[in-house]
Each structure stands twice: as structure tokens, then as C-alpha cells.
PDB file of C-alpha atoms in Angstrom:
ATOM      1  CA  GLN A   1      16.264 -14.145  50.553  1.00 73.00           C
ATOM      2  CA  VAL A   2      13.226 -11.939  50.036  1.00 84.00           C
ATOM      3  CA  GLN A   3      13.483  -8.247  49.206  1.00 92.00           C
ATOM      4  CA  LEU A   4      10.490  -6.023  49.959  1.00 96.00           C
ATOM      5  CA  VAL A   5       9.769  -2.532  48.638  1.00 97.00           C
ATOM      6  CA  GLU A   6       6.810  -0.455  49.824  1.00 98.00           C
ATOM      7  CA  SER A   7       5.095   2.290  47.849  1.00 98.00           C
ATOM      8  CA  GLY A   8       1.908   4.344  47.881  1.00 98.00           C
ATOM      9  CA  GLY A   9       2.468   6.544  50.907  1.00 98.00           C
ATOM     10  CA  GLY A  10       1.738  10.243  50.896  1.00 98.00           C
ATOM     11  CA  LEU A  11      -0.157  13.119  52.462  1.00 98.00           C
ATOM     12  CA  VAL A  12      -3.898  12.827  52.942  1.00 98.00           C
ATOM     13  CA  GLN A  13      -6.605  14.675  54.865  1.00 98.00           C
ATOM     14  CA  ALA A  14      -8.338  13.002  57.788  1.00 98.00           C
ATOM     15  CA  GLY A  15     -11.136  10.814  56.498  1.00 98.00           C
ATOM     16  CA  GLY A  16      -9.334  10.129  53.250  1.00 98.00           C
ATOM     17  CA  SER A  17      -7.876   6.929  51.845  1.00 98.00           C
ATOM     18  CA  LEU A  18      -4.557   5.536  50.681  1.00 98.00           C
ATOM     19  CA  SER A  19      -3.523   2.202  49.220  1.00 98.00           C
ATOM     20  CA  LEU A  20      -0.073   0.826  50.009  1.00 98.00           C
ATOM     21  CA  THR A  21       1.726  -1.773  47.920  1.00 98.00           C
ATOM     22  CA  CYS A  22       4.554  -4.098  48.919  1.00 97.00           C
ATOM     23  CA  ALA A  23       6.434  -5.640  46.009  1.00 96.00           C
ATOM     24  CA  ALA A  24       8.495  -8.745  46.731  1.00 94.00           C
ATOM     25  CA  SER A  25      11.416 -10.287  44.891  1.00 90.00           C
ATOM     26  CA  GLY A  26      13.818 -13.131  45.596  1.00 75.00           C
ATOM     27  CA  ARG A  27      12.475 -16.359  47.042  1.00 70.00           C
ATOM     28  CA  THR A  28       8.981 -17.623  46.440  1.00 74.00           C
ATOM     29  CA  PHE A  29       6.586 -14.986  47.732  1.00 82.00           C
ATOM     30  CA  SER A  30       3.740 -17.434  48.288  1.00 85.00           C
ATOM     31  CA  GLY A  31       5.831 -19.277  50.863  1.00 88.00           C
ATOM     32  CA  ASN A  32       5.775 -16.287  53.217  1.00 91.00           C
ATOM     33  CA  ALA A  33       3.162 -14.977  55.558  1.00 94.00           C
ATOM     34  CA  MET A  34       3.132 -11.183  55.352  1.00 96.00           C
ATOM     35  CA  GLY A  35       2.463  -8.337  57.717  1.00 97.00           C
ATOM     36  CA  TRP A  36       2.226  -4.575  57.888  1.00 98.00           C
ATOM     37  CA  PHE A  37       3.714  -2.606  60.776  1.00 98.00           C
ATOM     38  CA  ARG A  38       3.992   1.108  61.430  1.00 98.00           C
ATOM     39  CA  GLN A  39       6.501   3.174  63.348  1.00 97.00           C
ATOM     40  CA  THR A  40       6.592   6.754  64.638  1.00 95.00           C
ATOM     41  CA  PRO A  41       9.439   8.576  66.418  1.00 91.00           C
ATOM     42  CA  GLY A  42       9.682   7.583  70.059  1.00 89.00           C
ATOM     43  CA  LYS A  43       7.281   4.660  69.753  1.00 91.00           C
ATOM     44  CA  GLU A  44       7.726   0.929  69.334  1.00 91.00           C
ATOM     45  CA  ARG A  45       7.007  -0.676  66.021  1.00 95.00           C
ATOM     46  CA  GLU A  46       3.261  -1.331  66.011  1.00 97.00           C
ATOM     47  CA  PHE A  47       1.455  -4.264  64.426  1.00 98.00           C
ATOM     48  CA  VAL A  48      -1.146  -3.249  61.849  1.00 98.00           C
ATOM     49  CA  ALA A  49      -2.245  -6.366  59.957  1.00 98.00           C
ATOM     50  CA  SER A  50      -1.100  -9.801  58.813  1.00 98.00           C
ATOM     51  CA  ILE A  51      -2.108 -12.321  56.181  1.00 97.00           C
ATOM     52  CA  SER A  52      -1.356 -16.033  55.879  1.00 95.00           C
ATOM     53  CA  ARG A  53       0.452 -17.657  52.954  1.00 92.00           C
ATOM     54  CA  SER A  54      -2.712 -18.468  51.049  1.00 90.00           C
ATOM     55  CA  GLY A  55      -4.604 -15.390  52.190  1.00 93.00           C
ATOM     56  CA  THR A  56      -7.092 -17.449  54.176  1.00 93.00           C
ATOM     57  CA  PHE A  57      -6.356 -15.935  57.581  1.00 95.00           C
ATOM     58  CA  LEU A  58      -6.387 -12.184  58.183  1.00 96.00           C
ATOM     59  CA  TYR A  59      -5.605 -10.350  61.415  1.00 97.00           C
ATOM     60  CA  TYR A  60      -5.877  -6.685  62.338  1.00 98.00           C
ATOM     61  CA  ALA A  61      -4.875  -4.501  65.219  1.00 98.00           C
ATOM     62  CA  ASP A  62      -7.877  -3.153  67.104  1.00 98.00           C
ATOM     63  CA  SER A  63      -6.859   0.384  66.196  1.00 98.00           C
ATOM     64  CA  VAL A  64      -7.353  -0.236  62.461  1.00 98.00           C
ATOM     65  CA  LYS A  65     -10.028  -2.929  62.410  1.00 98.00           C
ATOM     66  CA  GLY A  66     -12.901  -1.961  60.146  1.00 98.00           C
ATOM     67  CA  ARG A  67     -10.854   0.729  58.391  1.00 98.00           C
ATOM     68  CA  PHE A  68      -7.862  -1.116  56.894  1.00 98.00           C
ATOM     69  CA  THR A  69      -7.832  -4.182  54.641  1.00 98.00           C
ATOM     70  CA  ILE A  70      -4.823  -6.394  53.947  1.00 98.00           C
ATOM     71  CA  SER A  71      -4.726  -8.540  50.815  1.00 98.00           C
ATOM     72  CA  ARG A  72      -2.224 -10.338  48.617  1.00 96.00           C
ATOM     73  CA  ASP A  73      -1.797 -11.475  45.040  1.00 94.00           C
ATOM     74  CA  ASN A  74       0.723 -14.301  44.956  1.00 91.00           C
ATOM     75  CA  ALA A  75       0.777 -14.340  41.154  1.00 91.00           C
ATOM     76  CA  LYS A  76       2.030 -10.736  41.240  1.00 93.00           C
ATOM     77  CA  ASN A  77       4.273 -11.171  44.301  1.00 92.00           C
ATOM     78  CA  THR A  78       2.535  -8.299  46.047  1.00 96.00           C
ATOM     79  CA  VAL A  79       0.740  -7.528  49.292  1.00 97.00           C
ATOM     80  CA  TYR A  80      -1.558  -4.543  49.755  1.00 98.00           C
ATOM     81  CA  LEU A  81      -2.909  -2.421  52.553  1.00 98.00           C
ATOM     82  CA  GLN A  82      -6.045  -0.451  51.757  1.00 98.00           C
ATOM     83  CA  MET A  83      -6.493   2.305  54.335  1.00 98.00           C
ATOM     84  CA  ASN A  84      -9.836   4.073  54.622  1.00 98.00           C
ATOM     85  CA  ASN A  85     -11.157   6.738  56.986  1.00 98.00           C
ATOM     86  CA  LEU A  86      -7.628   7.722  57.923  1.00 98.00           C
ATOM     87  CA  LYS A  87      -6.994   9.530  61.194  1.00 98.00           C
ATOM     88  CA  PRO A  88      -4.092  11.761  62.275  1.00 97.00           C
ATOM     89  CA  GLU A  89      -2.948   9.027  64.659  1.00 97.00           C
ATOM     90  CA  ASP A  90      -2.375   6.779  61.628  1.00 98.00           C
ATOM     91  CA  THR A  91       0.567   8.984  60.651  1.00 97.00           C
ATOM     92  CA  ALA A  92       3.670   6.785  60.571  1.00 98.00           C
ATOM     93  CA  VAL A  93       6.206   5.027  58.415  1.00 98.00           C
ATOM     94  CA  TYR A  94       4.512   1.862  57.215  1.00 98.00           C
ATOM     95  CA  LEU A  95       6.693  -1.210  56.756  1.00 98.00           C
ATOM     96  CA  CYS A  96       6.048  -4.485  55.012  1.00 98.00           C
ATOM     97  CA  ALA A  97       7.430  -7.691  56.526  1.00 97.00           C
ATOM     98  CA  GLY A  98       7.515 -11.386  55.700  1.00 95.00           C
ATOM     99  CA  THR A  99       8.435 -14.754  57.178  1.00 93.00           C
ATOM    100  CA  ALA A 100       8.481 -18.365  56.004  1.00 90.00           C
ATOM    101  CA  GLN A 101       7.997 -19.621  59.567  1.00 87.00           C
ATOM    102  CA  ALA A 102       4.614 -18.153  60.383  1.00 80.00           C
ATOM    103  CA  MET A 103       2.258 -19.580  62.959  1.00 82.00           C
ATOM    104  CA  GLY A 104      -0.672 -17.812  64.550  1.00 88.00           C
ATOM    105  CA  VAL A 105      -1.478 -14.105  64.447  1.00 92.00           C
ATOM    106  CA  MET A 106       2.129 -12.982  63.851  1.00 94.00           C
ATOM    107  CA  ALA A 107       1.683  -9.641  65.587  1.00 95.00           C
ATOM    108  CA  ARG A 108       5.227  -9.358  66.963  1.00 95.00           C
ATOM    109  CA  ALA A 109       7.956  -7.691  64.931  1.00 95.00           C
ATOM    110  CA  ASP A 110      10.566 -10.227  66.032  1.00 95.00           C
ATOM    111  CA  GLU A 111       8.568 -13.011  64.358  1.00 95.00           C
ATOM    112  CA  TYR A 112       9.432 -11.654  60.897  1.00 96.00           C
ATOM    113  CA  ASP A 113      12.605 -12.253  58.905  1.00 94.00           C
ATOM    114  CA  TYR A 114      12.344  -9.797  55.999  1.00 94.00           C
ATOM    115  CA  TRP A 115      11.567  -6.071  56.065  1.00 96.00           C
ATOM    116  CA  GLY A 116      11.123  -3.271  53.589  1.00 97.00           C
ATOM    117  CA  GLN A 117      12.439   0.230  54.230  1.00 97.00           C
ATOM    118  CA  GLY A 118       8.998   1.746  54.664  1.00 97.00           C
ATOM    119  CA  THR A 119       6.788   4.384  53.108  1.00 98.00           C
ATOM    120  CA  GLN A 120       5.642   7.552  54.873  1.00 98.00           C
ATOM    121  CA  VAL A 121       1.947   8.106  55.502  1.00 98.00           C
ATOM    122  CA  THR A 122       0.931  11.511  56.841  1.00 98.00           C
ATOM    123  CA  VAL A 123      -2.658  12.290  57.799  1.00 98.00           C
ATOM    124  CA  SER A 124      -3.486  15.932  58.435  1.00 98.00           C
ATOM    125  CA  SER A 125      -6.411  17.275  60.428  1.00 94.00           C
TER     126      SER A 125
END
């Protein structure tokens, strides 16, 4: 199995930046497509971004396109989410997810098999 641990969350002013890191352990990391989701109280888990096994294919939710960048380093068993020009509506718990059975955009939470516990991102106005 794959264990995922997120880090890098915190408090930032609107317009600022944060970089999130997801560290993986267990099975071969490179065999998993990875995604970032976010969740706020009373809302469904929202797709943020995904990246294919080799990093060739990248997908972003419209709400973050142009501001966030997903990347991975298979040699380090890590996936990253660089967040720029943050807005108050970006406030959420950000979760890292992975699956060995990826096909397509992978924007649905139920398509993933492994989840981290999340890291809090708070953007103040």
C-alpha cells in the first residue's frame, strides 16, 4: 500500500503563495497517478489538480488554472502543489491522493485509492 503525508500548509495573505508537498512511502510511487483535492466544511471534496505517472499529463480545475502548478519527482517519491496568487476562497484542507489504476483526467475523488490526512491552507483578506 501507499502512505501519503502532506505538508506545507499555513496562513497566508491574499495574493501570496504557498508550496505544498506530498511525501509517499510504501509501494512504488512512480506507478501511481497523483492528485490534489481540497475540502471545506459543508462542501464536497473538490478536485484541484492531477498528474500522470510520468508527469506528462497535467490537469487543473478551472478555479485554479493559471495560479496553481502540480509537479512530481519520482526519484524523491514526492508530488508538489505550487499555489500562487492565493484567494480567500482557496482556504481549505488540501489532500494528496494516488491510484495505480488511472485513466483520463482523474477528477473524481472515488477514482483514487490512497489518501493523505491533509494540510490546512488559510488565506486571509
